[in-house]
PDB file of N, CA and C in Angstrom:
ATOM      1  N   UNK A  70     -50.414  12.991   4.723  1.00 49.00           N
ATOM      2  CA  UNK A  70     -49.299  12.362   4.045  1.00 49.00           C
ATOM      3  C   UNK A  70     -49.789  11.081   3.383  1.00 49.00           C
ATOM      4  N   UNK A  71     -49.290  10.969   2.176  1.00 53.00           N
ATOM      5  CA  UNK A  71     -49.699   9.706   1.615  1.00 53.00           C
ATOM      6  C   UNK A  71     -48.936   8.984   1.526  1.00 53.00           C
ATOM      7  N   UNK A  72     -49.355   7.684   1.976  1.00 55.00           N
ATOM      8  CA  UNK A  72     -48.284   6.282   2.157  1.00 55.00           C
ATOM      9  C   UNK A  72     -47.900   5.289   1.303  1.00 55.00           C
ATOM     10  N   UNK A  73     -48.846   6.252   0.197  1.00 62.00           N
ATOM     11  CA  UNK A  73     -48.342   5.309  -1.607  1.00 62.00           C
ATOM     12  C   UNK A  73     -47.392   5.876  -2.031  1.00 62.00           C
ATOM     13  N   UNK A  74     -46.839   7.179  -1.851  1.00 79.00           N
ATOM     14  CA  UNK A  74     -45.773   7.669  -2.412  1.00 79.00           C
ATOM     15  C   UNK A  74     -44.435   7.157  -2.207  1.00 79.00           C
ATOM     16  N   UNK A  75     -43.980   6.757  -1.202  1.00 76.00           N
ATOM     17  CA  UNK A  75     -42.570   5.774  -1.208  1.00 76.00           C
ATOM     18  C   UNK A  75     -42.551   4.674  -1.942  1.00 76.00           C
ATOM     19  N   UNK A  76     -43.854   3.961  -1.955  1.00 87.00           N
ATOM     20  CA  UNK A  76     -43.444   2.788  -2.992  1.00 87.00           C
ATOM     21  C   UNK A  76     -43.770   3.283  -4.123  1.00 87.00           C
ATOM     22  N   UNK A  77     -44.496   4.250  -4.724  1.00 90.00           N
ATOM     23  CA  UNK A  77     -44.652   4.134  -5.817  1.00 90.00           C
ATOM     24  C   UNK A  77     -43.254   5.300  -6.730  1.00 90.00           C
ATOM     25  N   UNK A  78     -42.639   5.764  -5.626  1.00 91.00           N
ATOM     26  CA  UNK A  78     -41.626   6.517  -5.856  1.00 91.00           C
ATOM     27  C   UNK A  78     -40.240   5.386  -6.367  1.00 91.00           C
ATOM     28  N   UNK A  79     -40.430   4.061  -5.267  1.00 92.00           N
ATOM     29  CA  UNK A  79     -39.335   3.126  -5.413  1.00 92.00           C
ATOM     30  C   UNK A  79     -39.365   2.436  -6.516  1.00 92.00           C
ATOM     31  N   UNK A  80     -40.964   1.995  -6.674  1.00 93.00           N
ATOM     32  CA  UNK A  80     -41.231   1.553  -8.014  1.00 93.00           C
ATOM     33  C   UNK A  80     -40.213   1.940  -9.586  1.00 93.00           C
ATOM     34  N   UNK A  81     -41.205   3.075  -9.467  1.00 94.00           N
ATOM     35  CA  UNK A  81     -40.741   4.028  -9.925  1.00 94.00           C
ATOM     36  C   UNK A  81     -39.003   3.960 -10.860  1.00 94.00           C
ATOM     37  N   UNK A  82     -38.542   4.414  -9.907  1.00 94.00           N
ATOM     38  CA  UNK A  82     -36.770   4.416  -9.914  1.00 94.00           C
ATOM     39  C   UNK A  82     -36.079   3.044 -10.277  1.00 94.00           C
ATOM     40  N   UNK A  83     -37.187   2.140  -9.783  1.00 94.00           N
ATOM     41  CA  UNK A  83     -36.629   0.061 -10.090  1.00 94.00           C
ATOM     42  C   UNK A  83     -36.827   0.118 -11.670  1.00 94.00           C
ATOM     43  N   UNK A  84     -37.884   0.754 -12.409  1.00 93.00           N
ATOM     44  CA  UNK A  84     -38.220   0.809 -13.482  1.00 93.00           C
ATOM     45  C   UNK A  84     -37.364   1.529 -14.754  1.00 93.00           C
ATOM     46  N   UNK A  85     -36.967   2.704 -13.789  1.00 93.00           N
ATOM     47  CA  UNK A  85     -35.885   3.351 -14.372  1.00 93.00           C
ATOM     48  C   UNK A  85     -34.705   3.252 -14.508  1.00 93.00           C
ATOM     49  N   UNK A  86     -34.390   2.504 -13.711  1.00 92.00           N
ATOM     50  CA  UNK A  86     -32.686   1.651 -13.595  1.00 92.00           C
ATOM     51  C   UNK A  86     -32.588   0.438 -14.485  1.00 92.00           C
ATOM     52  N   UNK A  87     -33.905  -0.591 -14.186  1.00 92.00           N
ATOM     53  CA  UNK A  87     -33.694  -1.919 -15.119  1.00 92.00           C
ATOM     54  C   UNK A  87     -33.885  -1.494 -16.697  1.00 92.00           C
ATOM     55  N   UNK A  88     -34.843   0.423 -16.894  1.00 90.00           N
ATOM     56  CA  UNK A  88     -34.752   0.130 -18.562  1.00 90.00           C
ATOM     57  C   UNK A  88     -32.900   0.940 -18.364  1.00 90.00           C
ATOM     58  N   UNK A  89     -32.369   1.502 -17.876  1.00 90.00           N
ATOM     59  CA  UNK A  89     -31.187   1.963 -18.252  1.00 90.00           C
ATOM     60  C   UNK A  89     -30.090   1.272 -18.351  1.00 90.00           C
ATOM     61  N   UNK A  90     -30.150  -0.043 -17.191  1.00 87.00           N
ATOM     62  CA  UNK A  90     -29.209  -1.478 -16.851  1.00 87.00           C
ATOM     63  C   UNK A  90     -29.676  -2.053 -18.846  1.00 87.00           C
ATOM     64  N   UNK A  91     -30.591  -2.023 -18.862  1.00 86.00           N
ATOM     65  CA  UNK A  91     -30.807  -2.839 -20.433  1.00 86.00           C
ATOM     66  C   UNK A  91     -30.127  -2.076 -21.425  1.00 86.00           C
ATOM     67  N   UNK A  92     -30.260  -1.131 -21.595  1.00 85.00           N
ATOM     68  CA  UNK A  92     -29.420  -0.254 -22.910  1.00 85.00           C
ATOM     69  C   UNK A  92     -27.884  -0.784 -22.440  1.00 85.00           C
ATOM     70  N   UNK A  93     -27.003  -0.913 -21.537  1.00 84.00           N
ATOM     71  CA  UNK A  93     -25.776  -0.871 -21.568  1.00 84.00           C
ATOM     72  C   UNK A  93     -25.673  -2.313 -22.024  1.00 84.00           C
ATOM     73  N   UNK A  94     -24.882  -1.898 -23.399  1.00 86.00           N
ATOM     74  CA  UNK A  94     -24.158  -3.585 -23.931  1.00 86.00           C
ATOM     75  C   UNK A  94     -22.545  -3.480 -23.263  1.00 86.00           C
ATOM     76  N   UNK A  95     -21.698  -4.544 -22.980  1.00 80.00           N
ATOM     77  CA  UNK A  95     -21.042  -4.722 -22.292  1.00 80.00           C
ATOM     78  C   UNK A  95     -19.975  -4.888 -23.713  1.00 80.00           C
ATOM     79  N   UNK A  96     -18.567  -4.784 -23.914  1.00 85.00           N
ATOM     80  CA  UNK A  96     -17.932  -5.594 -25.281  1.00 85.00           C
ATOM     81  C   UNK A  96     -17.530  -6.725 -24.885  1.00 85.00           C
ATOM     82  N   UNK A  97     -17.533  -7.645 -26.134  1.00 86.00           N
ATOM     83  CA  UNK A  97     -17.846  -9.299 -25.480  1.00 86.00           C
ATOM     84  C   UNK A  97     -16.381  -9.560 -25.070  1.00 86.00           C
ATOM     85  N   UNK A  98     -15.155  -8.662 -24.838  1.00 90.00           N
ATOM     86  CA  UNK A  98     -13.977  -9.001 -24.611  1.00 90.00           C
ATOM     87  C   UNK A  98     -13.578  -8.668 -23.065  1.00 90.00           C
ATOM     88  N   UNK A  99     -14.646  -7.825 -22.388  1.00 89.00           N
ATOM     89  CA  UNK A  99     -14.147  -6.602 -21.766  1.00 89.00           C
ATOM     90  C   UNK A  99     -13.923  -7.189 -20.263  1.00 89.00           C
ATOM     91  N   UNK A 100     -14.413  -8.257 -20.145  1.00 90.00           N
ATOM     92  CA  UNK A 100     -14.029  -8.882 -18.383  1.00 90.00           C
ATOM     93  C   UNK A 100     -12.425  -9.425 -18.690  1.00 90.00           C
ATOM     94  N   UNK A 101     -11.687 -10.141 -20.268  1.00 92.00           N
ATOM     95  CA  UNK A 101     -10.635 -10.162 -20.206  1.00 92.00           C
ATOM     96  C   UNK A 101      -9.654  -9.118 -20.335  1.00 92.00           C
ATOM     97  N   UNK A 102      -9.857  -7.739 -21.056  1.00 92.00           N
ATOM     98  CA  UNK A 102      -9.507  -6.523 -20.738  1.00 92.00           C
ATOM     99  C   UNK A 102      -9.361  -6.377 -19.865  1.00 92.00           C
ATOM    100  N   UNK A 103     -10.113  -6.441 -18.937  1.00 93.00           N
ATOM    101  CA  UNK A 103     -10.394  -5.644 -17.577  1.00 93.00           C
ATOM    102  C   UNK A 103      -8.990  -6.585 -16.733  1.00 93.00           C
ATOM    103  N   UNK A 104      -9.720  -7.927 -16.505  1.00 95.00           N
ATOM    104  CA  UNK A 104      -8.322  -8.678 -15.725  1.00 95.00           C
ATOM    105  C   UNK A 104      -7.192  -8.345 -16.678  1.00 95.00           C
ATOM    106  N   UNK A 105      -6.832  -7.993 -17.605  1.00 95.00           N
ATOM    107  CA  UNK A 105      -5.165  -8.668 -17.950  1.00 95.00           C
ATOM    108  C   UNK A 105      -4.840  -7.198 -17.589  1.00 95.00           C
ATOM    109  N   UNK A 106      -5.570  -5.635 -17.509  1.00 96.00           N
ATOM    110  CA  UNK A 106      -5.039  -4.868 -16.665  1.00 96.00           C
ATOM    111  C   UNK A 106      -5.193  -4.525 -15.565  1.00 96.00           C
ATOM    112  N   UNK A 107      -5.787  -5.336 -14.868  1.00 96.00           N
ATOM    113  CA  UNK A 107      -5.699  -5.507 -13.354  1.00 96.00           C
ATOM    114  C   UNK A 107      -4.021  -6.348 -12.566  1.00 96.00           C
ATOM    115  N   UNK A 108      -4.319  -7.229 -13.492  1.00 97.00           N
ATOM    116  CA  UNK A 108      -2.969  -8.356 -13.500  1.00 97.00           C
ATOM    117  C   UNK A 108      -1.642  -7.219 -13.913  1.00 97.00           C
ATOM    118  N   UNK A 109      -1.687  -6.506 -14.864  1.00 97.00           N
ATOM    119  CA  UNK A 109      -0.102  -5.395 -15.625  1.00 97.00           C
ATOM    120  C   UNK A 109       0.147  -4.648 -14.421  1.00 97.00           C
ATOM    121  N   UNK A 110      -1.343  -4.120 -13.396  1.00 97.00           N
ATOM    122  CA  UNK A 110      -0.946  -2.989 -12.973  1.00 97.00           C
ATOM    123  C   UNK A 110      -0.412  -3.726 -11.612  1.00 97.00           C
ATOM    124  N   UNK A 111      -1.379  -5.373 -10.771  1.00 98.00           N
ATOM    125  CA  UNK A 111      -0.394  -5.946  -9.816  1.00 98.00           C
ATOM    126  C   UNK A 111       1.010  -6.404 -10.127  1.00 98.00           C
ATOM    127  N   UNK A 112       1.218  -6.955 -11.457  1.00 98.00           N
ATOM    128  CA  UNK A 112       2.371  -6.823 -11.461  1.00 98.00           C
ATOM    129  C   UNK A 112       3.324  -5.731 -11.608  1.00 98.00           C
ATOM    130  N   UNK A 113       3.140  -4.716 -11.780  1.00 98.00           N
ATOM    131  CA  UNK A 113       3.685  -3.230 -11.677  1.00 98.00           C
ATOM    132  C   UNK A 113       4.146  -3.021  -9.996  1.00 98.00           C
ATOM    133  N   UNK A 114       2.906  -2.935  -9.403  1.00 98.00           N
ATOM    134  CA  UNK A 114       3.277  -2.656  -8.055  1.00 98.00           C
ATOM    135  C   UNK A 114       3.878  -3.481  -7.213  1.00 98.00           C
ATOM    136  N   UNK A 115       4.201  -4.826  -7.944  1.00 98.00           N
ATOM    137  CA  UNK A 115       5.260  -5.668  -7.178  1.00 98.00           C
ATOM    138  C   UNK A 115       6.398  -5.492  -7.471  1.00 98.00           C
ATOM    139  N   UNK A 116       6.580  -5.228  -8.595  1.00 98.00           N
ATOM    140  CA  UNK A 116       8.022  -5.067  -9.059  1.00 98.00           C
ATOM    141  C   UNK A 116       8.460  -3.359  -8.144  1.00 98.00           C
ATOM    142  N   UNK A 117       7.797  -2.289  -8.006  1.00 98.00           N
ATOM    143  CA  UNK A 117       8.225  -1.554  -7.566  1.00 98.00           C
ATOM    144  C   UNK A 117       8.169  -1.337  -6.069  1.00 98.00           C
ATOM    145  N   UNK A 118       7.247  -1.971  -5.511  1.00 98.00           N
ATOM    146  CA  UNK A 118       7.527  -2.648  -4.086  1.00 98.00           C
ATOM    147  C   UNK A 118       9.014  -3.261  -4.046  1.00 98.00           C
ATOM    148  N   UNK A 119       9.116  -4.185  -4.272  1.00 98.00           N
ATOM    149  CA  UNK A 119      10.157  -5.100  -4.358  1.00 98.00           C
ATOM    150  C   UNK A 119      11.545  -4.404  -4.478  1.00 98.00           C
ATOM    151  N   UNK A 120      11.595  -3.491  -5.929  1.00 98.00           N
ATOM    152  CA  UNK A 120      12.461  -2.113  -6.131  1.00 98.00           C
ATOM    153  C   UNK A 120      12.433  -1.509  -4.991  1.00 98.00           C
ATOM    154  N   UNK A 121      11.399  -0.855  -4.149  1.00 98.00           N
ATOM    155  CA  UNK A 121      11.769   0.000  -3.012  1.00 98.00           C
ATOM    156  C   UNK A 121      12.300  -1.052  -2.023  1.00 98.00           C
ATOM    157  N   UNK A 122      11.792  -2.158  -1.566  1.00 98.00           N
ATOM    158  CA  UNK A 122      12.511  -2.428  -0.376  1.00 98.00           C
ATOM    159  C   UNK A 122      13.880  -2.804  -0.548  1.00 98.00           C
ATOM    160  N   UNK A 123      14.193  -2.971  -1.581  1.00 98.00           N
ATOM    161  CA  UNK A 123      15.758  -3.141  -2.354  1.00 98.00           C
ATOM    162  C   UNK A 123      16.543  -1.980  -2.207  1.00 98.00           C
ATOM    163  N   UNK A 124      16.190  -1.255  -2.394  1.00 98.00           N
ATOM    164  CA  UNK A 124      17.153   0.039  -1.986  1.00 98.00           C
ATOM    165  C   UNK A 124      16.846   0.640  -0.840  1.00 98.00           C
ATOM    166  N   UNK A 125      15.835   0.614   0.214  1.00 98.00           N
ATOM    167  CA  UNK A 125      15.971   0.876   1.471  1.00 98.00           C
ATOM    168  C   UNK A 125      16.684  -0.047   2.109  1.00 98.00           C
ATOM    169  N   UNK A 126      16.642  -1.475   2.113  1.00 98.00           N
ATOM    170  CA  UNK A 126      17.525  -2.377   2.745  1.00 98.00           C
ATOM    171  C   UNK A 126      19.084  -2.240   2.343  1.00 98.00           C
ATOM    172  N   UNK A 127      19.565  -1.402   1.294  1.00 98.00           N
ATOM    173  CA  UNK A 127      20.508  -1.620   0.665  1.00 98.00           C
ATOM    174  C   UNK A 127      21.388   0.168   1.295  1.00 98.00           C
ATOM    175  N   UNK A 128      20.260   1.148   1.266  1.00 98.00           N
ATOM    176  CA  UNK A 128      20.803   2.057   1.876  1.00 98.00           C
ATOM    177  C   UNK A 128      21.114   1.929   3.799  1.00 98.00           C
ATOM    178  N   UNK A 129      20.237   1.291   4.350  1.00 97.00           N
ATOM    179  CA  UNK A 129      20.496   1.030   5.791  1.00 97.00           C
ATOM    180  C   UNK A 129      21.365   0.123   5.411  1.00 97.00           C
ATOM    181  N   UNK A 130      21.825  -0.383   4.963  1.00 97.00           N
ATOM    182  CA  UNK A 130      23.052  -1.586   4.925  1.00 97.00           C
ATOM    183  C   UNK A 130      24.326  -0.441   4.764  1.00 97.00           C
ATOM    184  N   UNK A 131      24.440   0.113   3.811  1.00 97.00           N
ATOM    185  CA  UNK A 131      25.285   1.071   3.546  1.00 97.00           C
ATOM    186  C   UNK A 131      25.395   2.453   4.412  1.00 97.00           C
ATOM    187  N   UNK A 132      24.645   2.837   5.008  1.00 96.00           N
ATOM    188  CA  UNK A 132      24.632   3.573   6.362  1.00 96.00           C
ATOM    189  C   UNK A 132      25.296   3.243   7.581  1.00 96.00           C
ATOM    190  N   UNK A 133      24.791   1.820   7.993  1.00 93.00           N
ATOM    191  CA  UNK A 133      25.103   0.986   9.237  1.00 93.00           C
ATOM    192  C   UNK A 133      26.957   0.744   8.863  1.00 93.00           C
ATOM    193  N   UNK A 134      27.269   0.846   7.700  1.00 93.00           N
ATOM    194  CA  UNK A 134      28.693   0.156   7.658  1.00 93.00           C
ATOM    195  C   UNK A 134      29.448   1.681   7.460  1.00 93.00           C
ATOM    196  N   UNK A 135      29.087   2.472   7.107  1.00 92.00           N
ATOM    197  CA  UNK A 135      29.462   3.826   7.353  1.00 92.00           C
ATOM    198  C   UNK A 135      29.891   4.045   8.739  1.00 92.00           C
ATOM    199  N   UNK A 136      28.470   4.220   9.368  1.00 90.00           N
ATOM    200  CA  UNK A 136      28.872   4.710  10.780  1.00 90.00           C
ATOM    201  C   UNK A 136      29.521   4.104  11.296  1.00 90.00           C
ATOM    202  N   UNK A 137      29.409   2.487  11.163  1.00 88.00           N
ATOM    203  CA  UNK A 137      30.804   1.924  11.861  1.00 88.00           C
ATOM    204  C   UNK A 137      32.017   1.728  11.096  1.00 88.00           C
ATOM    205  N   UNK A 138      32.109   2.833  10.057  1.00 86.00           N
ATOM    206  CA  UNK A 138      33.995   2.903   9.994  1.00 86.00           C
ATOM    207  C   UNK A 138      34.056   4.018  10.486  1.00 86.00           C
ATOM    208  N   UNK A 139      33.369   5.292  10.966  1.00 84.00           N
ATOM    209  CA  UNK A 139      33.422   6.585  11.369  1.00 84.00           C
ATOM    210  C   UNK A 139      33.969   6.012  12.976  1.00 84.00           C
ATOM    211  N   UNK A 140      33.577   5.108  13.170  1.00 75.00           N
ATOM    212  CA  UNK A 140      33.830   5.149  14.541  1.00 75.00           C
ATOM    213  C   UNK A 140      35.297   4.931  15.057  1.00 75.00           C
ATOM    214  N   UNK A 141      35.462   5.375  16.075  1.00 71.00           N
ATOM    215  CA  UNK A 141      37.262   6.227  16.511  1.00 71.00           C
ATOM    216  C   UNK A 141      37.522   4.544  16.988  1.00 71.00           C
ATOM    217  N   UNK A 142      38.983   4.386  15.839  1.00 72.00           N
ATOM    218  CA  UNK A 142      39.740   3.218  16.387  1.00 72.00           C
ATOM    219  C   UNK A 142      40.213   3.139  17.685  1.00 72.00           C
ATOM    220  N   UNK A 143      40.809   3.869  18.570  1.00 68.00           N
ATOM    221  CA  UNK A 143      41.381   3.762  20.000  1.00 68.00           C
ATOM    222  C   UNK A 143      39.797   3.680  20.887  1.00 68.00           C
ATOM    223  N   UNK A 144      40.126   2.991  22.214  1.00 62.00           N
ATOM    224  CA  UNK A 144      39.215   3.159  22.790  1.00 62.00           C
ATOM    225  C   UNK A 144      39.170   4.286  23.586  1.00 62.00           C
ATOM    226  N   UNK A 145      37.670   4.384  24.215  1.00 61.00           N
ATOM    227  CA  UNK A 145      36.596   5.594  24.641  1.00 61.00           C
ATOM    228  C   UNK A 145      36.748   5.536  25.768  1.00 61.00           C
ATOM    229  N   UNK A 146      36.183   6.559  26.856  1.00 63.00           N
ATOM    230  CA  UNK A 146      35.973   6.471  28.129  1.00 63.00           C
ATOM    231  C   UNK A 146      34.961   5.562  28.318  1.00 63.00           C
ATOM    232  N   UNK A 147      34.294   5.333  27.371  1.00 62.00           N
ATOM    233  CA  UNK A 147      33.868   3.873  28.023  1.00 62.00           C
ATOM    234  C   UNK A 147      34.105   2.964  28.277  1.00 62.00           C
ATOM    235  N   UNK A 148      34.998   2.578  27.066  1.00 58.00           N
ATOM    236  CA  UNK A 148      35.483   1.197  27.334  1.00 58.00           C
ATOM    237  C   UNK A 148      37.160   1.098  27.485  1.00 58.00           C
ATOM    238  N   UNK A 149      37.620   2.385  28.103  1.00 58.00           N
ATOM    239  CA  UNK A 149      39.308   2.408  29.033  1.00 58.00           C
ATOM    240  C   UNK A 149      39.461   0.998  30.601  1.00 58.00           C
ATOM    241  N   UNK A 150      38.164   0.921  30.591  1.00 61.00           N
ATOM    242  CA  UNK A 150      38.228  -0.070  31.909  1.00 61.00           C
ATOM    243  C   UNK A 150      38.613   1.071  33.657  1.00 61.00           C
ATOM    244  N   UNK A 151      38.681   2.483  33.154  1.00 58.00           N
ATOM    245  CA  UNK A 151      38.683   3.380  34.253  1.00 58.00           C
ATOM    246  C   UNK A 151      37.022   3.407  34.879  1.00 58.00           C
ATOM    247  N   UNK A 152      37.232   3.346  36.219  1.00 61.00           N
ATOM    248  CA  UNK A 152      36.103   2.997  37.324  1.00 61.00           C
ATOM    249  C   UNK A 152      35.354   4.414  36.929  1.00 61.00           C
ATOM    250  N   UNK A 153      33.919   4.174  36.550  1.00 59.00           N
ATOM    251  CA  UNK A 153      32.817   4.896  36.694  1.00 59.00           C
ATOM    252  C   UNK A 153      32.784   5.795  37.856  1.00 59.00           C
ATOM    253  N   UNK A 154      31.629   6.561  37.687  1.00 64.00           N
ATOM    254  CA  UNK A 154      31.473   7.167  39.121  1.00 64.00           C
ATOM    255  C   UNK A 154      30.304   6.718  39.862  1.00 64.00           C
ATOM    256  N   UNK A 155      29.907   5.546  39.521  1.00 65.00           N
ATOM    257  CA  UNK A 155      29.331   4.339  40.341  1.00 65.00           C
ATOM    258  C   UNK A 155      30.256   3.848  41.147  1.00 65.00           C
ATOM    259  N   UNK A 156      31.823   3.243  40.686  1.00 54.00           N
ATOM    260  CA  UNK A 156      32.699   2.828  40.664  1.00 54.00           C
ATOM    261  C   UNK A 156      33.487   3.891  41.997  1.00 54.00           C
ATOM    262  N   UNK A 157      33.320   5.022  41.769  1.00 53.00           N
ATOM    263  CA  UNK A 157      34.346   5.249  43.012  1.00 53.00           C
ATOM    264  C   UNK A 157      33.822   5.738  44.055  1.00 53.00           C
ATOM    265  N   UNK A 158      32.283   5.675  44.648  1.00 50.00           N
ATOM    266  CA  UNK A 158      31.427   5.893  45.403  1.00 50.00           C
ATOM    267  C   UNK A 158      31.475   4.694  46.474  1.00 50.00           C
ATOM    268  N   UNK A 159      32.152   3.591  46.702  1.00 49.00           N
ATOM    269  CA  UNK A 159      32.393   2.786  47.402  1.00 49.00           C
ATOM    270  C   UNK A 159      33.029   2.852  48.219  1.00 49.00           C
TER     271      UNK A 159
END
């Protein structure tokens, strides 16, 4: 086995990346491109964050006041004040 071949393999590939890193021109605008749609798309997902927890808080709000008009005006065997059957085991 020869023990020049990994480096000269790594070599190699360092040589081939820095001439390919050199051909790519960058456009002289493109880091502000890049942020102002980085920035459209966080502000996107806040606004629709914000939108969802707005209508989940708004549907459990409207649920919770539901079930408590469903609930039976007269009172329940629970709360008649008639002794449990804890209550008559004494």
């Amino acid at each position: 086995m020869n023990h020049t071949d990994p480096d000269r393999t790594e070599r190699e590939l360092t040589e081939a990346l820095a001439a390919l890193a050199d051909g790519v021109r960058a456009a002289p605008d493109a880091y502000r491109t890049a942020r102002g749609e980085w920035l459209r798309r966080e502000r996107r997902r806040r606004l629709v964050l914000a939108v969802l927890i707005t209508v989940v808080f708004a549907l459990a709000t409207l649920i919770g006041l539901w079930v408590l008009n469903e609930a039976p005006s007269h009172p329940g065997v629970i709360f008649s004040g008639l002794p449990g059957p804890q209550g008559s085991t004494r």
